[in-house]
C-alpha cells in the first residue's frame, strides 16, 4: 500500500481516563481507499483509539496526523469539519428525531445544499430501506435499521475517513453479513474506512489490513490474510 497516500497516521499515542492508562503507545496508519480493521477482545482499547482520533479524548503522549496535519487535541466538531466522521458504537442516534432529521444532522456543517441532496441519494442507494422510514423516529427503528441510519448519518458529513465502531454489534447473523457487504461496497466505491469490530471473522473477511489490539497495545499488524491464523488473533480472542 506504500504507493498510496497516508491519510491517517497515529503515532505512539498514550491515552488515560483520569489516572488510568488505556492506551500504551498505539500506532497505526490508514492509506487512502483502504478498509483497515482493528480487532481485539472487550476492553482492548479499540474504541478508545477511535474516540481519540475523533477528538473525544486527547492523547497525553504521541501524535495523530490527518492529511499531513496534526489533529491531536482538536475538538470533535473541528475533526468532523476536517473530514473524519464516526459511526459510533451503540449508534448514538438522536432518538427523538426522525430518520430524515438524523440524516440532515450529519450534514450540519455543510453549506452546499445541492451536494448534501446528492449525498442523501447516495445514502438511499446504500440503504434502500431508509426512504420508506423518513418520518419514523429513530427510536422506533429495529436494531438493523438503526445501524443503517448511523452509518448513513456519518456519510452525510462527506468524510474523507469514516470511523466505524462495532457496526455488527447486537445484529442477527443475516444482518451482520448485510452490513459487512455494505462496508465492503463503501470501500470499493472509494471510501476510506477504519473499522473497529469484535467479530474478527467478519472484519478479517472484508478488510485489506488489520491491527490486533490487546490491553491497550498493538500486538500484531499486517494484511488480513496473514493475520487470520496468527497467535496474536487467537490470544486476543481466546486467551490461547
JSON list of C-alpha atoms in Angstrom, two decimals:
[
{"chain": "A", "resi": 1, "resn": "UNK", "atom": "CA", "xyz": [0.00, 0.00, 0.00]},
{"chain": "A", "resi": 2, "resn": "UNK", "atom": "CA", "xyz": [3.03, 2.26, 0.13]},
{"chain": "A", "resi": 3, "resn": "UNK", "atom": "CA", "xyz": [2.21, 3.78, -3.26]},
{"chain": "A", "resi": 4, "resn": "UNK", "atom": "CA", "xyz": [-0.97, 5.25, -1.78]},
{"chain": "A", "resi": 5, "resn": "UNK", "atom": "CA", "xyz": [-1.07, 8.42, 0.23]},
{"chain": "A", "resi": 6, "resn": "UNK", "atom": "CA", "xyz": [-1.19, 8.11, 4.01]},
{"chain": "A", "resi": 7, "resn": "UNK", "atom": "CA", "xyz": [-4.47, 9.64, 5.08]},
{"chain": "A", "resi": 8, "resn": "UNK", "atom": "CA", "xyz": [-4.22, 8.99, 8.83]},
{"chain": "A", "resi": 9, "resn": "UNK", "atom": "CA", "xyz": [-1.18, 8.31, 10.96]},
{"chain": "A", "resi": 10, "resn": "UNK", "atom": "CA", "xyz": [-1.48, 7.55, 14.66]},
{"chain": "A", "resi": 11, "resn": "UNK", "atom": "CA", "xyz": [1.95, 7.56, 16.26]},
{"chain": "A", "resi": 12, "resn": "UNK", "atom": "CA", "xyz": [2.68, 6.09, 19.68]},
{"chain": "A", "resi": 13, "resn": "UNK", "atom": "CA", "xyz": [-0.33, 7.56, 21.49]},
{"chain": "A", "resi": 14, "resn": "UNK", "atom": "CA", "xyz": [-0.89, 7.11, 25.21]},
{"chain": "A", "resi": 15, "resn": "UNK", "atom": "CA", "xyz": [-4.38, 7.86, 26.46]},
{"chain": "A", "resi": 16, "resn": "UNK", "atom": "CA", "xyz": [-5.73, 7.98, 30.01]},
{"chain": "A", "resi": 17, "resn": "UNK", "atom": "CA", "xyz": [-9.14, 8.02, 31.64]},
{"chain": "A", "resi": 18, "resn": "UNK", "atom": "CA", "xyz": [-8.28, 10.13, 34.66]},
{"chain": "A", "resi": 19, "resn": "UNK", "atom": "CA", "xyz": [-5.19, 8.41, 36.05]},
{"chain": "A", "resi": 20, "resn": "UNK", "atom": "CA", "xyz": [-6.00, 5.04, 34.48]},
{"chain": "A", "resi": 21, "resn": "UNK", "atom": "CA", "xyz": [-3.97, 4.41, 31.34]},
{"chain": "A", "resi": 22, "resn": "UNK", "atom": "CA", "xyz": [-5.99, 2.88, 28.48]},
{"chain": "A", "resi": 23, "resn": "UNK", "atom": "CA", "xyz": [-3.58, 3.04, 25.53]},
{"chain": "A", "resi": 24, "resn": "UNK", "atom": "CA", "xyz": [0.14, 2.27, 25.75]},
{"chain": "A", "resi": 25, "resn": "UNK", "atom": "CA", "xyz": [1.81, 3.60, 22.62]},
{"chain": "A", "resi": 26, "resn": "UNK", "atom": "CA", "xyz": [-0.69, 2.67, 19.89]},
{"chain": "A", "resi": 27, "resn": "UNK", "atom": "CA", "xyz": [0.46, 3.34, 16.34]},
{"chain": "A", "resi": 28, "resn": "UNK", "atom": "CA", "xyz": [-1.39, 2.71, 13.07]},
{"chain": "A", "resi": 29, "resn": "UNK", "atom": "CA", "xyz": [-1.66, 4.04, 9.53]},
{"chain": "A", "resi": 30, "resn": "UNK", "atom": "CA", "xyz": [-4.57, 4.21, 7.12]},
{"chain": "A", "resi": 31, "resn": "UNK", "atom": "CA", "xyz": [-3.94, 4.81, 3.43]},
{"chain": "A", "resi": 32, "resn": "UNK", "atom": "CA", "xyz": [-6.40, 6.41, 1.02]},
{"chain": "A", "resi": 33, "resn": "UNK", "atom": "CA", "xyz": [-9.01, 3.99, -0.28]},
{"chain": "A", "resi": 34, "resn": "UNK", "atom": "CA", "xyz": [-8.27, 1.31, 2.31]},
{"chain": "A", "resi": 35, "resn": "UNK", "atom": "CA", "xyz": [-10.52, -0.60, 4.65]},
{"chain": "A", "resi": 36, "resn": "UNK", "atom": "CA", "xyz": [-8.43, -1.16, 7.77]},
{"chain": "A", "resi": 37, "resn": "UNK", "atom": "CA", "xyz": [-9.67, -3.01, 10.82]},
{"chain": "A", "resi": 38, "resn": "UNK", "atom": "CA", "xyz": [-8.75, -3.00, 14.49]},
{"chain": "A", "resi": 39, "resn": "UNK", "atom": "CA", "xyz": [-9.68, -6.23, 16.20]},
{"chain": "A", "resi": 40, "resn": "UNK", "atom": "CA", "xyz": [-9.36, -7.45, 19.75]},
{"chain": "A", "resi": 41, "resn": "UNK", "atom": "CA", "xyz": [-11.37, -8.53, 22.74]},
{"chain": "A", "resi": 42, "resn": "UNK", "atom": "CA", "xyz": [-13.53, -6.41, 25.03]},
{"chain": "A", "resi": 43, "resn": "UNK", "atom": "CA", "xyz": [-11.60, -3.63, 26.74]},
{"chain": "A", "resi": 44, "resn": "UNK", "atom": "CA", "xyz": [-8.61, -3.94, 24.41]},
{"chain": "A", "resi": 45, "resn": "UNK", "atom": "CA", "xyz": [-8.56, -0.22, 23.60]},
{"chain": "A", "resi": 46, "resn": "UNK", "atom": "CA", "xyz": [-10.19, -0.22, 20.17]},
{"chain": "A", "resi": 47, "resn": "UNK", "atom": "CA", "xyz": [-13.00, 2.21, 20.94]},
{"chain": "A", "resi": 48, "resn": "UNK", "atom": "CA", "xyz": [-10.62, 4.41, 22.95]},
{"chain": "A", "resi": 49, "resn": "UNK", "atom": "CA", "xyz": [-8.42, 4.70, 19.86]},
{"chain": "A", "resi": 50, "resn": "UNK", "atom": "CA", "xyz": [-11.37, 5.78, 17.70]},
{"chain": "A", "resi": 51, "resn": "UNK", "atom": "CA", "xyz": [-12.57, 8.24, 20.35]},
{"chain": "A", "resi": 52, "resn": "UNK", "atom": "CA", "xyz": [-9.10, 9.78, 20.42]},
{"chain": "A", "resi": 53, "resn": "UNK", "atom": "CA", "xyz": [-8.92, 10.11, 16.64]},
{"chain": "A", "resi": 54, "resn": "UNK", "atom": "CA", "xyz": [-12.36, 11.74, 16.58]},
{"chain": "A", "resi": 55, "resn": "UNK", "atom": "CA", "xyz": [-11.43, 14.28, 19.26]},
{"chain": "A", "resi": 56, "resn": "UNK", "atom": "CA", "xyz": [-13.49, 12.96, 22.17]},
{"chain": "A", "resi": 57, "resn": "UNK", "atom": "CA", "xyz": [-10.27, 12.16, 24.02]},
{"chain": "A", "resi": 58, "resn": "UNK", "atom": "CA", "xyz": [-6.80, 13.73, 23.83]},
{"chain": "A", "resi": 59, "resn": "UNK", "atom": "CA", "xyz": [-3.59, 11.71, 23.89]},
{"chain": "A", "resi": 60, "resn": "UNK", "atom": "CA", "xyz": [-1.22, 12.58, 26.73]},
{"chain": "A", "resi": 61, "resn": "UNK", "atom": "CA", "xyz": [1.69, 11.35, 24.60]},
{"chain": "A", "resi": 62, "resn": "UNK", "atom": "CA", "xyz": [2.08, 10.83, 20.85]},
{"chain": "A", "resi": 63, "resn": "UNK", "atom": "CA", "xyz": [0.63, 12.40, 17.72]},
{"chain": "A", "resi": 64, "resn": "UNK", "atom": "CA", "xyz": [-2.21, 12.00, 15.25]},
{"chain": "A", "resi": 65, "resn": "UNK", "atom": "CA", "xyz": [-1.75, 13.27, 11.71]},
{"chain": "A", "resi": 66, "resn": "UNK", "atom": "CA", "xyz": [-4.56, 13.57, 9.17]},
{"chain": "A", "resi": 67, "resn": "UNK", "atom": "CA", "xyz": [-3.90, 14.65, 5.59]},
{"chain": "A", "resi": 68, "resn": "UNK", "atom": "CA", "xyz": [-0.46, 15.81, 6.74]},
{"chain": "A", "resi": 69, "resn": "UNK", "atom": "CA", "xyz": [-1.65, 18.00, 9.64]},
{"chain": "A", "resi": 70, "resn": "UNK", "atom": "CA", "xyz": [-1.53, 17.29, 13.36]},
{"chain": "A", "resi": 71, "resn": "UNK", "atom": "CA", "xyz": [-5.04, 16.96, 14.82]},
{"chain": "A", "resi": 72, "resn": "UNK", "atom": "CA", "xyz": [-4.44, 15.63, 18.35]},
{"chain": "A", "resi": 73, "resn": "UNK", "atom": "CA", "xyz": [-6.31, 17.84, 20.80]},
{"chain": "A", "resi": 74, "resn": "UNK", "atom": "CA", "xyz": [-8.76, 19.28, 18.26]},
{"chain": "A", "resi": 75, "resn": "UNK", "atom": "CA", "xyz": [-12.41, 19.16, 19.33]},
{"chain": "A", "resi": 76, "resn": "UNK", "atom": "CA", "xyz": [-14.94, 16.74, 17.80]},
{"chain": "A", "resi": 77, "resn": "UNK", "atom": "CA", "xyz": [-16.68, 19.45, 15.74]},
{"chain": "A", "resi": 78, "resn": "UNK", "atom": "CA", "xyz": [-13.40, 20.53, 14.19]},
{"chain": "A", "resi": 79, "resn": "UNK", "atom": "CA", "xyz": [-12.43, 16.92, 13.46]},
{"chain": "A", "resi": 80, "resn": "UNK", "atom": "CA", "xyz": [-15.70, 16.43, 11.52]},
{"chain": "A", "resi": 81, "resn": "UNK", "atom": "CA", "xyz": [-15.06, 19.60, 9.53]},
{"chain": "A", "resi": 82, "resn": "UNK", "atom": "CA", "xyz": [-11.56, 18.33, 8.70]},
{"chain": "A", "resi": 83, "resn": "UNK", "atom": "CA", "xyz": [-13.07, 15.22, 7.15]},
{"chain": "A", "resi": 84, "resn": "UNK", "atom": "CA", "xyz": [-13.33, 12.48, 9.80]},
{"chain": "A", "resi": 85, "resn": "UNK", "atom": "CA", "xyz": [-16.74, 11.12, 10.72]},
{"chain": "A", "resi": 86, "resn": "UNK", "atom": "CA", "xyz": [-17.65, 8.35, 13.15]},
{"chain": "A", "resi": 87, "resn": "UNK", "atom": "CA", "xyz": [-20.48, 5.81, 13.21]},
{"chain": "A", "resi": 88, "resn": "UNK", "atom": "CA", "xyz": [-20.24, 5.16, 16.95]},
{"chain": "A", "resi": 89, "resn": "UNK", "atom": "CA", "xyz": [-20.75, 2.02, 18.99]},
{"chain": "A", "resi": 90, "resn": "UNK", "atom": "CA", "xyz": [-24.27, 1.90, 20.38]},
{"chain": "A", "resi": 91, "resn": "UNK", "atom": "CA", "xyz": [-25.43, 4.03, 17.44]},
{"chain": "A", "resi": 92, "resn": "UNK", "atom": "CA", "xyz": [-25.97, 7.22, 19.49]},
{"chain": "A", "resi": 93, "resn": "UNK", "atom": "CA", "xyz": [-28.80, 8.42, 17.26]},
{"chain": "A", "resi": 94, "resn": "UNK", "atom": "CA", "xyz": [-30.96, 11.42, 18.09]},
{"chain": "A", "resi": 95, "resn": "UNK", "atom": "CA", "xyz": [-33.78, 9.18, 19.28]},
{"chain": "A", "resi": 96, "resn": "UNK", "atom": "CA", "xyz": [-36.48, 11.86, 19.35]},
{"chain": "A", "resi": 97, "resn": "UNK", "atom": "CA", "xyz": [-35.74, 13.00, 15.80]},
{"chain": "A", "resi": 98, "resn": "UNK", "atom": "CA", "xyz": [-36.96, 11.37, 12.60]},
{"chain": "A", "resi": 99, "resn": "UNK", "atom": "CA", "xyz": [-34.78, 9.37, 10.26]},
{"chain": "A", "resi": 100, "resn": "UNK", "atom": "CA", "xyz": [-34.67, 12.32, 7.87]},
{"chain": "A", "resi": 101, "resn": "UNK", "atom": "CA", "xyz": [-33.74, 14.76, 10.63]},
{"chain": "A", "resi": 102, "resn": "UNK", "atom": "CA", "xyz": [-30.94, 12.44, 11.78]},
{"chain": "A", "resi": 103, "resn": "UNK", "atom": "CA", "xyz": [-29.54, 12.27, 8.26]},
{"chain": "A", "resi": 104, "resn": "UNK", "atom": "CA", "xyz": [-29.58, 16.04, 7.83]},
{"chain": "A", "resi": 105, "resn": "UNK", "atom": "CA", "xyz": [-27.96, 16.39, 11.26]},
{"chain": "A", "resi": 106, "resn": "UNK", "atom": "CA", "xyz": [-24.97, 14.54, 9.84]},
{"chain": "A", "resi": 107, "resn": "UNK", "atom": "CA", "xyz": [-24.51, 17.36, 7.33]},
{"chain": "A", "resi": 108, "resn": "UNK", "atom": "CA", "xyz": [-24.90, 20.19, 9.84]},
{"chain": "A", "resi": 109, "resn": "UNK", "atom": "CA", "xyz": [-21.57, 21.83, 8.95]},
{"chain": "A", "resi": 110, "resn": "UNK", "atom": "CA", "xyz": [-22.07, 21.74, 5.18]},
{"chain": "A", "resi": 111, "resn": "UNK", "atom": "CA", "xyz": [-23.39, 24.70, 3.18]},
{"chain": "A", "resi": 112, "resn": "UNK", "atom": "CA", "xyz": [-23.62, 23.29, -0.36]},
{"chain": "A", "resi": 113, "resn": "UNK", "atom": "CA", "xyz": [-27.26, 22.19, -0.41]},
{"chain": "A", "resi": 114, "resn": "UNK", "atom": "CA", "xyz": [-27.03, 20.52, -3.83]},
{"chain": "A", "resi": 115, "resn": "UNK", "atom": "CA", "xyz": [-24.10, 18.37, -2.67]},
{"chain": "A", "resi": 116, "resn": "UNK", "atom": "CA", "xyz": [-25.98, 17.45, 0.51]},
{"chain": "A", "resi": 117, "resn": "UNK", "atom": "CA", "xyz": [-29.00, 16.31, -1.52]},
{"chain": "A", "resi": 118, "resn": "UNK", "atom": "CA", "xyz": [-26.70, 14.31, -3.79]},
{"chain": "A", "resi": 119, "resn": "UNK", "atom": "CA", "xyz": [-25.20, 12.55, -0.78]},
{"chain": "A", "resi": 120, "resn": "UNK", "atom": "CA", "xyz": [-28.67, 11.88, 0.60]},
{"chain": "A", "resi": 121, "resn": "UNK", "atom": "CA", "xyz": [-29.50, 9.98, -2.60]},
{"chain": "A", "resi": 122, "resn": "UNK", "atom": "CA", "xyz": [-26.21, 8.10, -2.26]},
{"chain": "A", "resi": 123, "resn": "UNK", "atom": "CA", "xyz": [-27.16, 7.05, 1.28]},
{"chain": "A", "resi": 124, "resn": "UNK", "atom": "CA", "xyz": [-30.53, 5.84, -0.01]},
{"chain": "A", "resi": 125, "resn": "UNK", "atom": "CA", "xyz": [-28.72, 3.77, -2.64]},
{"chain": "A", "resi": 126, "resn": "UNK", "atom": "CA", "xyz": [-26.68, 2.02, 0.05]},
{"chain": "A", "resi": 127, "resn": "UNK", "atom": "CA", "xyz": [-29.65, 1.66, 2.42]},
{"chain": "A", "resi": 128, "resn": "UNK", "atom": "CA", "xyz": [-32.84, 1.30, 0.34]},
{"chain": "A", "resi": 129, "resn": "UNK", "atom": "CA", "xyz": [-34.95, 0.75, 3.47]},
{"chain": "A", "resi": 130, "resn": "UNK", "atom": "CA", "xyz": [-34.36, 4.29, 4.72]},
{"chain": "A", "resi": 131, "resn": "UNK", "atom": "CA", "xyz": [-36.51, 6.29, 2.24]},
{"chain": "A", "resi": 132, "resn": "UNK", "atom": "CA", "xyz": [-39.62, 4.46, 3.49]},
{"chain": "A", "resi": 133, "resn": "UNK", "atom": "CA", "xyz": [-38.74, 5.35, 7.09]},
{"chain": "A", "resi": 134, "resn": "UNK", "atom": "CA", "xyz": [-38.01, 9.07, 6.80]},
{"chain": "A", "resi": 135, "resn": "UNK", "atom": "CA", "xyz": [-40.91, 10.14, 9.04]},
{"chain": "A", "resi": 136, "resn": "UNK", "atom": "CA", "xyz": [-40.25, 7.49, 11.69]},
{"chain": "A", "resi": 137, "resn": "UNK", "atom": "CA", "xyz": [-38.46, 8.42, 14.89]},
{"chain": "A", "resi": 138, "resn": "UNK", "atom": "CA", "xyz": [-35.04, 6.84, 15.20]},
{"chain": "A", "resi": 139, "resn": "UNK", "atom": "CA", "xyz": [-36.02, 5.16, 18.47]},
{"chain": "A", "resi": 140, "resn": "UNK", "atom": "CA", "xyz": [-38.79, 3.23, 16.70]},
{"chain": "A", "resi": 141, "resn": "UNK", "atom": "CA", "xyz": [-36.49, 1.52, 14.22]},
{"chain": "A", "resi": 142, "resn": "UNK", "atom": "CA", "xyz": [-35.20, -2.05, 14.51]},
{"chain": "A", "resi": 143, "resn": "UNK", "atom": "CA", "xyz": [-31.59, -2.58, 15.51]},
{"chain": "A", "resi": 144, "resn": "UNK", "atom": "CA", "xyz": [-30.56, -3.21, 11.93]},
{"chain": "A", "resi": 145, "resn": "UNK", "atom": "CA", "xyz": [-32.36, -0.11, 10.67]},
{"chain": "A", "resi": 146, "resn": "UNK", "atom": "CA", "xyz": [-30.74, 1.98, 13.40]},
{"chain": "A", "resi": 147, "resn": "UNK", "atom": "CA", "xyz": [-27.31, 0.73, 12.36]},
{"chain": "A", "resi": 148, "resn": "UNK", "atom": "CA", "xyz": [-28.02, 1.65, 8.75]},
{"chain": "A", "resi": 149, "resn": "UNK", "atom": "CA", "xyz": [-29.12, 5.11, 9.85]},
{"chain": "A", "resi": 150, "resn": "UNK", "atom": "CA", "xyz": [-26.00, 5.50, 11.99]},
{"chain": "A", "resi": 151, "resn": "UNK", "atom": "CA", "xyz": [-23.74, 4.77, 9.03]},
{"chain": "A", "resi": 152, "resn": "UNK", "atom": "CA", "xyz": [-25.88, 6.93, 6.74]},
{"chain": "A", "resi": 153, "resn": "UNK", "atom": "CA", "xyz": [-25.70, 9.88, 9.13]},
{"chain": "A", "resi": 154, "resn": "UNK", "atom": "CA", "xyz": [-21.91, 9.57, 9.29]},
{"chain": "A", "resi": 155, "resn": "UNK", "atom": "CA", "xyz": [-21.72, 9.51, 5.48]},
{"chain": "A", "resi": 156, "resn": "UNK", "atom": "CA", "xyz": [-23.77, 12.73, 5.30]},
{"chain": "A", "resi": 157, "resn": "UNK", "atom": "CA", "xyz": [-20.78, 14.67, 6.62]},
{"chain": "A", "resi": 158, "resn": "UNK", "atom": "CA", "xyz": [-18.94, 13.72, 3.38]},
{"chain": "A", "resi": 159, "resn": "UNK", "atom": "CA", "xyz": [-15.96, 12.23, 5.25]},
{"chain": "A", "resi": 160, "resn": "UNK", "atom": "CA", "xyz": [-12.54, 11.52, 3.80]},
{"chain": "A", "resi": 161, "resn": "UNK", "atom": "CA", "xyz": [-12.18, 8.96, 6.59]},
{"chain": "A", "resi": 162, "resn": "UNK", "atom": "CA", "xyz": [-15.10, 7.02, 8.07]},
{"chain": "A", "resi": 163, "resn": "UNK", "atom": "CA", "xyz": [-14.59, 5.54, 11.54]},
{"chain": "A", "resi": 164, "resn": "UNK", "atom": "CA", "xyz": [-16.90, 2.61, 12.28]},
{"chain": "A", "resi": 165, "resn": "UNK", "atom": "CA", "xyz": [-17.21, 1.23, 15.80]},
{"chain": "A", "resi": 166, "resn": "UNK", "atom": "CA", "xyz": [-18.75, -2.25, 16.12]},
{"chain": "A", "resi": 167, "resn": "UNK", "atom": "CA", "xyz": [-21.30, -1.98, 13.29]},
{"chain": "A", "resi": 168, "resn": "UNK", "atom": "CA", "xyz": [-22.32, -5.65, 13.70]},
{"chain": "A", "resi": 169, "resn": "UNK", "atom": "CA", "xyz": [-22.91, -5.46, 17.45]},
{"chain": "A", "resi": 170, "resn": "UNK", "atom": "CA", "xyz": [-26.26, -6.90, 18.50]},
{"chain": "A", "resi": 171, "resn": "UNK", "atom": "CA", "xyz": [-27.42, -7.72, 14.99]},
{"chain": "A", "resi": 172, "resn": "UNK", "atom": "CA", "xyz": [-28.86, -11.01, 13.75]},
{"chain": "A", "resi": 173, "resn": "UNK", "atom": "CA", "xyz": [-26.37, -13.10, 11.72]},
{"chain": "A", "resi": 174, "resn": "UNK", "atom": "CA", "xyz": [-28.08, -12.34, 8.40]},
{"chain": "A", "resi": 175, "resn": "UNK", "atom": "CA", "xyz": [-27.91, -8.60, 9.10]},
{"chain": "A", "resi": 176, "resn": "UNK", "atom": "CA", "xyz": [-24.26, -8.88, 10.09]},
{"chain": "A", "resi": 177, "resn": "UNK", "atom": "CA", "xyz": [-23.50, -10.16, 6.60]},
{"chain": "A", "resi": 178, "resn": "UNK", "atom": "CA", "xyz": [-25.62, -7.39, 5.05]},
{"chain": "A", "resi": 179, "resn": "UNK", "atom": "CA", "xyz": [-23.79, -4.67, 6.97]},
{"chain": "A", "resi": 180, "resn": "UNK", "atom": "CA", "xyz": [-20.44, -6.29, 6.15]},
{"chain": "A", "resi": 181, "resn": "UNK", "atom": "CA", "xyz": [-21.33, -6.24, 2.46]},
{"chain": "A", "resi": 182, "resn": "UNK", "atom": "CA", "xyz": [-22.28, -2.56, 2.62]},
{"chain": "A", "resi": 183, "resn": "UNK", "atom": "CA", "xyz": [-18.98, -1.71, 4.33]},
{"chain": "A", "resi": 184, "resn": "UNK", "atom": "CA", "xyz": [-17.16, -3.52, 1.51]},
{"chain": "A", "resi": 185, "resn": "UNK", "atom": "CA", "xyz": [-19.22, -1.64, -1.08]},
{"chain": "A", "resi": 186, "resn": "UNK", "atom": "CA", "xyz": [-18.30, 1.67, 0.52]},
{"chain": "A", "resi": 187, "resn": "UNK", "atom": "CA", "xyz": [-14.60, 0.78, 0.31]},
{"chain": "A", "resi": 188, "resn": "UNK", "atom": "CA", "xyz": [-14.99, -0.39, -3.30]},
{"chain": "A", "resi": 189, "resn": "UNK", "atom": "CA", "xyz": [-16.59, 2.96, -4.12]},
{"chain": "A", "resi": 190, "resn": "UNK", "atom": "CA", "xyz": [-13.55, 4.81, -2.75]},
{"chain": "A", "resi": 191, "resn": "UNK", "atom": "CA", "xyz": [-14.48, 5.46, 0.90]},
{"chain": "A", "resi": 192, "resn": "UNK", "atom": "CA", "xyz": [-11.53, 5.11, 3.29]},
{"chain": "A", "resi": 193, "resn": "UNK", "atom": "CA", "xyz": [-12.61, 3.27, 6.44]},
{"chain": "A", "resi": 194, "resn": "UNK", "atom": "CA", "xyz": [-11.12, 2.43, 9.82]},
{"chain": "A", "resi": 195, "resn": "UNK", "atom": "CA", "xyz": [-13.28, -0.34, 11.26]},
{"chain": "A", "resi": 196, "resn": "UNK", "atom": "CA", "xyz": [-13.36, -1.48, 14.88]},
{"chain": "A", "resi": 197, "resn": "UNK", "atom": "CA", "xyz": [-15.07, -4.84, 15.11]},
{"chain": "A", "resi": 198, "resn": "UNK", "atom": "CA", "xyz": [-15.28, -7.58, 17.72]},
{"chain": "A", "resi": 199, "resn": "UNK", "atom": "CA", "xyz": [-16.48, -10.04, 15.08]},
{"chain": "A", "resi": 200, "resn": "UNK", "atom": "CA", "xyz": [-12.98, -10.96, 13.93]},
{"chain": "A", "resi": 201, "resn": "UNK", "atom": "CA", "xyz": [-14.17, -13.30, 11.21]},
{"chain": "A", "resi": 202, "resn": "UNK", "atom": "CA", "xyz": [-16.24, -10.59, 9.57]},
{"chain": "A", "resi": 203, "resn": "UNK", "atom": "CA", "xyz": [-13.55, -7.94, 9.99]},
{"chain": "A", "resi": 204, "resn": "UNK", "atom": "CA", "xyz": [-10.79, -10.09, 8.52]},
{"chain": "A", "resi": 205, "resn": "UNK", "atom": "CA", "xyz": [-13.03, -11.17, 5.63]},
{"chain": "A", "resi": 206, "resn": "UNK", "atom": "CA", "xyz": [-13.76, -7.66, 4.41]},
{"chain": "A", "resi": 207, "resn": "UNK", "atom": "CA", "xyz": [-10.68, -5.62, 5.36]},
{"chain": "A", "resi": 208, "resn": "UNK", "atom": "CA", "xyz": [-7.41, -5.01, 3.49]},
{"chain": "A", "resi": 209, "resn": "UNK", "atom": "CA", "xyz": [-5.17, -4.78, 6.56]},
{"chain": "A", "resi": 210, "resn": "UNK", "atom": "CA", "xyz": [-5.61, -5.22, 10.26]},
{"chain": "A", "resi": 211, "resn": "UNK", "atom": "CA", "xyz": [-4.22, -4.34, 13.67]},
{"chain": "A", "resi": 212, "resn": "UNK", "atom": "CA", "xyz": [-4.68, -6.66, 16.64]},
{"chain": "A", "resi": 213, "resn": "UNK", "atom": "CA", "xyz": [-5.05, -4.72, 19.89]},
{"chain": "A", "resi": 214, "resn": "UNK", "atom": "CA", "xyz": [-4.68, -6.23, 23.34]},
{"chain": "A", "resi": 215, "resn": "UNK", "atom": "CA", "xyz": [-4.70, -4.38, 26.68]},
{"chain": "A", "resi": 216, "resn": "UNK", "atom": "CA", "xyz": [-4.04, -1.03, 25.02]},
{"chain": "A", "resi": 217, "resn": "UNK", "atom": "CA", "xyz": [-1.23, -2.13, 22.72]},
{"chain": "A", "resi": 218, "resn": "UNK", "atom": "CA", "xyz": [-0.94, -3.22, 19.10]},
{"chain": "A", "resi": 219, "resn": "UNK", "atom": "CA", "xyz": [0.38, -6.79, 19.28]},
{"chain": "A", "resi": 220, "resn": "UNK", "atom": "CA", "xyz": [0.23, -7.66, 15.56]},
{"chain": "A", "resi": 221, "resn": "UNK", "atom": "CA", "xyz": [-0.48, -5.99, 12.23]},
{"chain": "A", "resi": 222, "resn": "UNK", "atom": "CA", "xyz": [-0.44, -6.79, 8.55]},
{"chain": "A", "resi": 223, "resn": "UNK", "atom": "CA", "xyz": [-2.57, -7.88, 5.58]},
{"chain": "A", "resi": 224, "resn": "UNK", "atom": "CA", "xyz": [-5.69, -9.60, 6.89]},
{"chain": "A", "resi": 225, "resn": "UNK", "atom": "CA", "xyz": [-4.99, -12.91, 5.16]},
{"chain": "A", "resi": 226, "resn": "UNK", "atom": "CA", "xyz": [-1.70, -13.09, 7.08]},
{"chain": "A", "resi": 227, "resn": "UNK", "atom": "CA", "xyz": [-3.29, -12.12, 10.42]},
{"chain": "A", "resi": 228, "resn": "UNK", "atom": "CA", "xyz": [-6.10, -14.65, 10.30]},
{"chain": "A", "resi": 229, "resn": "UNK", "atom": "CA", "xyz": [-4.22, -17.60, 11.77]},
{"chain": "A", "resi": 230, "resn": "UNK", "atom": "CA", "xyz": [-1.69, -15.79, 13.93]},
{"chain": "A", "resi": 231, "resn": "UNK", "atom": "CA", "xyz": [-1.13, -16.48, 17.60]},
{"chain": "A", "resi": 232, "resn": "UNK", "atom": "CA", "xyz": [-1.96, -12.83, 18.27]},
{"chain": "A", "resi": 233, "resn": "UNK", "atom": "CA", "xyz": [-5.51, -13.21, 16.95]},
{"chain": "A", "resi": 234, "resn": "UNK", "atom": "CA", "xyz": [-6.05, -16.44, 18.87]},
{"chain": "A", "resi": 235, "resn": "UNK", "atom": "CA", "xyz": [-4.63, -14.89, 22.04]},
{"chain": "A", "resi": 236, "resn": "UNK", "atom": "CA", "xyz": [-6.71, -11.70, 21.70]},
{"chain": "A", "resi": 237, "resn": "UNK", "atom": "CA", "xyz": [-9.96, -13.62, 21.39]},
{"chain": "A", "resi": 238, "resn": "UNK", "atom": "CA", "xyz": [-9.49, -16.93, 23.11]},
{"chain": "A", "resi": 239, "resn": "UNK", "atom": "CA", "xyz": [-6.70, -16.35, 25.61]},
{"chain": "A", "resi": 240, "resn": "UNK", "atom": "CA", "xyz": [-4.62, -19.07, 23.97]}
]
